[in-house]
Tab-separated table of C-alpha atoms and ligand atoms in Angstrom:
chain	number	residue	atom	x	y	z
V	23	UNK	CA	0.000	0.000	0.000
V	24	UNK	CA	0.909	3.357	-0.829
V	25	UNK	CA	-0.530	6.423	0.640
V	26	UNK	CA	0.861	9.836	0.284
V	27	UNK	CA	-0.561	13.472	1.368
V	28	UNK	CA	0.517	16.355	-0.949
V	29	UNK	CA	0.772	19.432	1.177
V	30	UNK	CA	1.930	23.051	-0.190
V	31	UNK	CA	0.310	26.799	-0.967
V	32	UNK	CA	-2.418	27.167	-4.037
V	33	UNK	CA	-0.414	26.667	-7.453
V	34	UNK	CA	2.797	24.796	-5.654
V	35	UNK	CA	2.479	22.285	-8.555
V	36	UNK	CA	0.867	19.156	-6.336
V	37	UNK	CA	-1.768	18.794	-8.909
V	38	UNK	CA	0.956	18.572	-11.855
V	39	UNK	CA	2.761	16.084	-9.348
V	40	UNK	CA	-0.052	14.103	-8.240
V	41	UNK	CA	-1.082	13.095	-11.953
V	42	UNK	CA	2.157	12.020	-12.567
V	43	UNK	CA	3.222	9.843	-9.244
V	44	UNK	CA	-0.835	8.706	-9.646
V	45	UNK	CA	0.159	7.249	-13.817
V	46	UNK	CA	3.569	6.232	-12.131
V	47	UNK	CA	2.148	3.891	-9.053
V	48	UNK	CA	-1.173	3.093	-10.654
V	49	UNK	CA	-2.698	4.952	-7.619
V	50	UNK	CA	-5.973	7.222	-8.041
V	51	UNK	CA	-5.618	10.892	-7.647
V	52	UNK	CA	-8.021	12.183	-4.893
V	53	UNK	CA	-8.036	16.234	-4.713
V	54	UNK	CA	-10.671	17.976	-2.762
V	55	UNK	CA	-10.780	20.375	-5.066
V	56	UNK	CA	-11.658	18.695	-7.882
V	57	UNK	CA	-14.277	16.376	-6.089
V	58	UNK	CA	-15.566	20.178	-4.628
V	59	UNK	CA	-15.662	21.351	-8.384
V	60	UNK	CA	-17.436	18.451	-9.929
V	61	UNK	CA	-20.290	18.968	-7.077
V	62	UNK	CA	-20.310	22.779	-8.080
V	63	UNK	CA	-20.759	21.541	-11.936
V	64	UNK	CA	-23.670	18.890	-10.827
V	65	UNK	CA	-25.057	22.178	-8.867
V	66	UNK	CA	-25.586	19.627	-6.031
V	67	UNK	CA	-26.943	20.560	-2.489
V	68	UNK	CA	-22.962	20.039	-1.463
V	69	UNK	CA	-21.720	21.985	-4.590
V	70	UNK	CA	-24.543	24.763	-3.265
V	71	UNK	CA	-23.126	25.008	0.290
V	72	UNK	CA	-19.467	25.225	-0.961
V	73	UNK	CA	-19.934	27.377	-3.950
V	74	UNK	CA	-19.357	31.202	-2.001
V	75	UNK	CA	-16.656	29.395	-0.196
V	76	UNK	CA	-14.152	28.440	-2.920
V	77	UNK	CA	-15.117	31.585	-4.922
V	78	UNK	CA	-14.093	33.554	-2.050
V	79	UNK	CA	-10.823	31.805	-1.813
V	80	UNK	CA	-11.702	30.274	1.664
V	81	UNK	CA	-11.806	27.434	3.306
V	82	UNK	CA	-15.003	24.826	3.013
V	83	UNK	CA	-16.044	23.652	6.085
V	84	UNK	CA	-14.411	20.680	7.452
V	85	UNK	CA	-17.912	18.819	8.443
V	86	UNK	CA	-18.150	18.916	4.762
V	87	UNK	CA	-14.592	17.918	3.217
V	88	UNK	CA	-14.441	15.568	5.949
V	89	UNK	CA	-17.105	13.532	5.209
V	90	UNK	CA	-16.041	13.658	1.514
V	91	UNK	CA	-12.741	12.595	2.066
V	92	UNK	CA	-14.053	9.695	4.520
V	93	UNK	CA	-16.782	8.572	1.844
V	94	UNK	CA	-14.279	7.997	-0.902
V	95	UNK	CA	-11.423	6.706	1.357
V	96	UNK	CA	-13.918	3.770	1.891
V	97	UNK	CA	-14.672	3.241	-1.142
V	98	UNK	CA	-11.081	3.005	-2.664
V	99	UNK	CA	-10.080	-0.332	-4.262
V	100	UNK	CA	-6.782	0.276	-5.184
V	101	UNK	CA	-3.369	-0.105	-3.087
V	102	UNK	CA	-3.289	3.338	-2.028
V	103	UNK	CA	-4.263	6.475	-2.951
V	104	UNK	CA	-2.602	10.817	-2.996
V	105	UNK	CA	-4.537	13.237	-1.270
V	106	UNK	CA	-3.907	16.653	-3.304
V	107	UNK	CA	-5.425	19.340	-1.120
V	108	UNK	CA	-6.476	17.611	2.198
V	109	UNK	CA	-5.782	18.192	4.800
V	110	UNK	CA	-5.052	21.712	4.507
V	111	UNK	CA	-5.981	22.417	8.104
V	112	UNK	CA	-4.976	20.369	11.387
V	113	UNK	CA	-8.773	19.956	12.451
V	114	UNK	CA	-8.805	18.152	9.265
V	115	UNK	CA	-5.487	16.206	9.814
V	116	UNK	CA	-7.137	14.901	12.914
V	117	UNK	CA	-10.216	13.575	11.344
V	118	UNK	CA	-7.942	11.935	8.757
V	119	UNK	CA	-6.191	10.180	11.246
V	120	UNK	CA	-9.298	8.666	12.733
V	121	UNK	CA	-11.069	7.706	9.129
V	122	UNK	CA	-7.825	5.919	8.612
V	123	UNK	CA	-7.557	4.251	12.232
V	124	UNK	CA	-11.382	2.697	11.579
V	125	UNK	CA	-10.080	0.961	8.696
V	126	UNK	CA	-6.594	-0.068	10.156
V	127	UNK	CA	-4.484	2.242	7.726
V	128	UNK	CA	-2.433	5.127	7.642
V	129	UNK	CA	-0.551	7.647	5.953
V	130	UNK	CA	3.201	6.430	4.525
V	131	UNK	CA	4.528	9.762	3.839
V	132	UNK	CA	3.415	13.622	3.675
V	133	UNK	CA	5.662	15.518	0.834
V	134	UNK	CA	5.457	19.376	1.542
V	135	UNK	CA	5.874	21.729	-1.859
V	136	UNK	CA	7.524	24.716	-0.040
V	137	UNK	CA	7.077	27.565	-2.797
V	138	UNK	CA	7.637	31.250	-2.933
V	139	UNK	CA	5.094	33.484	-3.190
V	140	UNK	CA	6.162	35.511	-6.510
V	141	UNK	CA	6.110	31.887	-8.481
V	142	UNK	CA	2.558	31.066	-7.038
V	143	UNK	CA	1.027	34.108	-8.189
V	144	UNK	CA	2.424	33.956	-11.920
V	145	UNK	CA	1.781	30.019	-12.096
V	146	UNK	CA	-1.778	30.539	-11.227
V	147	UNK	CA	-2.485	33.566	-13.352
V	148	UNK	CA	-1.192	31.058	-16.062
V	149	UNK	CA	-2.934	28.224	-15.457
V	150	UNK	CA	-5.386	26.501	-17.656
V	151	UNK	CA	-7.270	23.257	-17.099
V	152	UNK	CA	-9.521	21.419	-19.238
V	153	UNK	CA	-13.168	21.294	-18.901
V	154	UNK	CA	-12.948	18.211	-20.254
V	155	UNK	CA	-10.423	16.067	-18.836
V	156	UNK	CA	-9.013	18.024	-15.930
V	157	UNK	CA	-5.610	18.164	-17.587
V	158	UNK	CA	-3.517	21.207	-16.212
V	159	UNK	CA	-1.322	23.244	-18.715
V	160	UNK	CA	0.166	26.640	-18.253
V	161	UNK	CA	0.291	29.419	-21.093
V	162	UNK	CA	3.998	29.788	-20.771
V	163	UNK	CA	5.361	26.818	-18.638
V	164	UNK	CA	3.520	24.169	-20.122
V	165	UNK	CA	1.152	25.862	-22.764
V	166	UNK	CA	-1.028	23.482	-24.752
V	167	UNK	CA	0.035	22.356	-28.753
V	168	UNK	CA	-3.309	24.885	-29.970
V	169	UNK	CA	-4.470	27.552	-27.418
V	170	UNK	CA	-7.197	26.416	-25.369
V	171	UNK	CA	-7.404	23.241	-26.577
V	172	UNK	CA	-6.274	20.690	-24.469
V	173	UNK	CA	-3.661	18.210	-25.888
V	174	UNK	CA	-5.356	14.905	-24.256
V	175	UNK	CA	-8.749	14.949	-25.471
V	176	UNK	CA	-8.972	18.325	-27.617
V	177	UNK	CA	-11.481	19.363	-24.674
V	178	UNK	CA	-11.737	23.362	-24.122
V	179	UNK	CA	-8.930	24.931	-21.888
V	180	UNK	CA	-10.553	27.870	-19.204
V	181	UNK	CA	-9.595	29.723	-16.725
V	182	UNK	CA	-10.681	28.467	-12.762
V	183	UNK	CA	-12.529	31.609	-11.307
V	184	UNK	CA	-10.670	31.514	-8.088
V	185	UNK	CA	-7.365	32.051	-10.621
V	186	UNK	CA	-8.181	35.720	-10.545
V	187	UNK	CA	-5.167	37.894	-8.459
V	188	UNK	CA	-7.225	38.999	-5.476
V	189	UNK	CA	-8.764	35.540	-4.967
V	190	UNK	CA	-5.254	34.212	-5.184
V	191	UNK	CA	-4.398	37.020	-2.788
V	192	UNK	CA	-6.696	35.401	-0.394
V	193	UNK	CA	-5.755	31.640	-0.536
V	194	UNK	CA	-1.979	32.333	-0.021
V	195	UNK	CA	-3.420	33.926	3.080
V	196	UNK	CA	-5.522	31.401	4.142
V	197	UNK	CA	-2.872	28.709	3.583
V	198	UNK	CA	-0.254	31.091	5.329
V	199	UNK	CA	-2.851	30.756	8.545
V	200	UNK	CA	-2.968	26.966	8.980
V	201	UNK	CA	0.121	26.128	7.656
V	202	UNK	CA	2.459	25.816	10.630
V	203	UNK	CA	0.168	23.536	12.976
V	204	UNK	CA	-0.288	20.832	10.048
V	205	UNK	CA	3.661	21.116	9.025
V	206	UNK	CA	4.279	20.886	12.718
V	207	UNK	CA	1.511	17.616	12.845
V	208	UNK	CA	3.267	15.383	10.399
V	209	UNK	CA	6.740	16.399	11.779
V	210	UNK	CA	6.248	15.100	14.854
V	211	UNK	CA	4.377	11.739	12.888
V	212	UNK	CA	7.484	11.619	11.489
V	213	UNK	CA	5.985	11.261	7.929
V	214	UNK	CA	7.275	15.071	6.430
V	215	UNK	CA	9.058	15.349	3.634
V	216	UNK	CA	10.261	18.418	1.817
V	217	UNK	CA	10.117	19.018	-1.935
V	218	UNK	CA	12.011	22.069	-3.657
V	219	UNK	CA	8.815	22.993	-5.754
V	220	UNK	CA	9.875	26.395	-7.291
V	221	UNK	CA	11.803	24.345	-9.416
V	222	UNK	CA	10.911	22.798	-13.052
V	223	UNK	CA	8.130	20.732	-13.323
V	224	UNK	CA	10.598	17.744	-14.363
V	225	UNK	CA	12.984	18.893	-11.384
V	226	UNK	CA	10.345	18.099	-8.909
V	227	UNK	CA	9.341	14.918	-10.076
V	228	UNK	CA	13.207	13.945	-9.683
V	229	UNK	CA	13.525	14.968	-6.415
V	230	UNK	CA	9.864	13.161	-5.774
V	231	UNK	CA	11.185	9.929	-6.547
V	232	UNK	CA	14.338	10.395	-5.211
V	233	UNK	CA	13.056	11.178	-1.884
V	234	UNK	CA	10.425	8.288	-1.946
V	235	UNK	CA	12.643	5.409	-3.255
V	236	UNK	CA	15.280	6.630	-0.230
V	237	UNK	CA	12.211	5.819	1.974
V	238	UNK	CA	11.238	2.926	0.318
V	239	UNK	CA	8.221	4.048	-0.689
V	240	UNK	CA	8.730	3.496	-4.706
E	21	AP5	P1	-7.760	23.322	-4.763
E	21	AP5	O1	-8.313	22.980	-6.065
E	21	AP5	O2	-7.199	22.258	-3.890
E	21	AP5	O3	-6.725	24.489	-4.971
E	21	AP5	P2	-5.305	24.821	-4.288
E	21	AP5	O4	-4.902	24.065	-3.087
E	21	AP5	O5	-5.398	26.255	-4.123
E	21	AP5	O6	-4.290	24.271	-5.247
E	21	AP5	P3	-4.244	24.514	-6.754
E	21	AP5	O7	-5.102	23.520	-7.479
E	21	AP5	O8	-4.548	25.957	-7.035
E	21	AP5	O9	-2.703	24.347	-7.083
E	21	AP5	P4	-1.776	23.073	-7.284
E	21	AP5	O10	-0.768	23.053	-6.205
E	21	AP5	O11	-2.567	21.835	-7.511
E	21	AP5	O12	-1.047	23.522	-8.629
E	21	AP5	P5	-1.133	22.948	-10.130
E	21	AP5	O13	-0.483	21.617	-10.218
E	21	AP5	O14	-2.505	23.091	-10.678
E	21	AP5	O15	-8.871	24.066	-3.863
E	21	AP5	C1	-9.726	25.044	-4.404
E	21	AP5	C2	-10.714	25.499	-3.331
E	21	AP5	O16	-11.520	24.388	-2.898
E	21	AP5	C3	-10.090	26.039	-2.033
E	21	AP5	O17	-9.757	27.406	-2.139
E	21	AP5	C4	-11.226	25.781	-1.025
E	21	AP5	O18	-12.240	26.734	-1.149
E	21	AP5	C5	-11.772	24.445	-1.489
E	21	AP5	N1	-11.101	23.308	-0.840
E	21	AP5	C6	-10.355	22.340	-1.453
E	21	AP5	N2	-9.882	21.459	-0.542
E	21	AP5	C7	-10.348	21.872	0.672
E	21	AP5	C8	-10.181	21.393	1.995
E	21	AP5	N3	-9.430	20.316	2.254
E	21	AP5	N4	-10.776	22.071	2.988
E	21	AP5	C9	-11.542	23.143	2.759
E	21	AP5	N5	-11.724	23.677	1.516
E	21	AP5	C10	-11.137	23.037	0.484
E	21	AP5	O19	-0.145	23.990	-10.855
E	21	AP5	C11	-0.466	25.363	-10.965
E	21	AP5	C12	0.051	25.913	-12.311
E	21	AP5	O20	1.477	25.897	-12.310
E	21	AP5	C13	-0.355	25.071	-13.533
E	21	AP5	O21	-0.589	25.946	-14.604
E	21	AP5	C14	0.867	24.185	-13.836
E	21	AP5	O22	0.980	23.888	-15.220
E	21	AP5	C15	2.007	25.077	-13.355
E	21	AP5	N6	3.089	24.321	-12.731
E	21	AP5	C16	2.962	23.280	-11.867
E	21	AP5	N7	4.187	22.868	-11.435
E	21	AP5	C17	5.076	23.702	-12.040
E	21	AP5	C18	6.506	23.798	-11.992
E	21	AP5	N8	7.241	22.987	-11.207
E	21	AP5	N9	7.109	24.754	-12.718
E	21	AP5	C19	6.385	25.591	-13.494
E	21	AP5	N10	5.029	25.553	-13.595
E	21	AP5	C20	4.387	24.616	-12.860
């Protein structure tokens, strides 16, 4: 079993990262923010309740991620999983723990993307994801063959409305508030490790499977 937290601001790259290590270890891919979006696209009673939330650039509340999170942990078939985007607060680290304790499992490793703030802003001002397929591109880091068009499945490329600067603003600031309790959480689990992620996109991936296979964990 693998099972591997990605931790790290908005726009650190853990998306980019968790597609790859997920087509890598044949493990599924399981970001909050995604699962959070799809609601908000079914215009679901949970996609409701969140919606103000993640246009605001804050937090959703944890009653709701956690549940989420502890619905599709149970139903997960594979050997392992990467959580992109959760926990992103202690509380939430906490109620991880115990989801994972009921079903006599638990977390390998937790790989922190430490990232500046300049290179956060300008890779989310740049991003662009497909409607489609959820593939992420960037228009100068990783632009698409045929602006917005996305290379997988020739799905439309747009722009997430919480990419906008003062929304962005407002995440790093968020993040910057319950950052140091969770960091300080999985050091003391022993399970932190920490990625260079202002680097290439290539770069990080090196040092991701550097780091694991050290521990094992490839
Ligand atoms: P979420 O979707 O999780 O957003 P986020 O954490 O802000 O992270 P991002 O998706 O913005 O960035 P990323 O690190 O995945 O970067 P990416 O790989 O795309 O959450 C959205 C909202 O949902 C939250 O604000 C909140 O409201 C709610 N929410 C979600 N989870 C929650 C939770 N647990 N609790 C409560 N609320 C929750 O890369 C970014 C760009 O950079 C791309 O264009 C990419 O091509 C480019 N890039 C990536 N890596 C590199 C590199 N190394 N070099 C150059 N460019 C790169």
């Amino acid at each position: 079993m693998k099972r591997f937290i990605l931790l790290g601001p908005p726009g650190a790259g853990k998306g980019t990262q968790a597609k790859m290590l997920s087509e890598r270890l044949t493990i599924p891919h399981i970001s909050t923010g995604d699962m959070l979006r799809e609601e908000l696209k079914k215009s679901s009673e949970l996609g409701k309740q969140a919606q103000h939330y993640m246009e605001a650039g804050e937090l959703v509340p944890d009653n709701i991620v956690n549940q989420m999170i502890k619905k599709r942990i149970a139903n997960n078939n594979s050997e392992g999983f990467i959580l992109d985007g959760f926990p992103r607060a202690e509380s939430q680290a906490i109620a991880l723990e115990k989801t994972l304790k009921e079903i006599s499992q638990e977390i390998d490793s937790v790989l922190y993307f430490d990232t500046d703030k300049e290179i956060i802003i300008e890779r989310l001002e740049g991003r662009r994801v497909c409607k489609n397929c959820g593939a992420i591109f960037h228009i100068k880091n990783m632009p698409s063959q045929k602006e917005g068009v996305c290379d997988n499945c020739k799905g439309e490329l747009y722009q997430r409305s919480d990419d906008k600067r003062a929304t962005i603003e407002n995440r790093i600031n968020v993040y910057l508030e319950k950052i140091s309790p969770l960091l300080k959480f999985y050091t003391n689990n022993n399970k932190l490790i920490k990625v260079n992620a202002n680097n290439t996109t290539e770069e990080v991936n090196k040092e991701v499977l550097v780091l694991l296979k050290d521990k094992n964990l490839l």
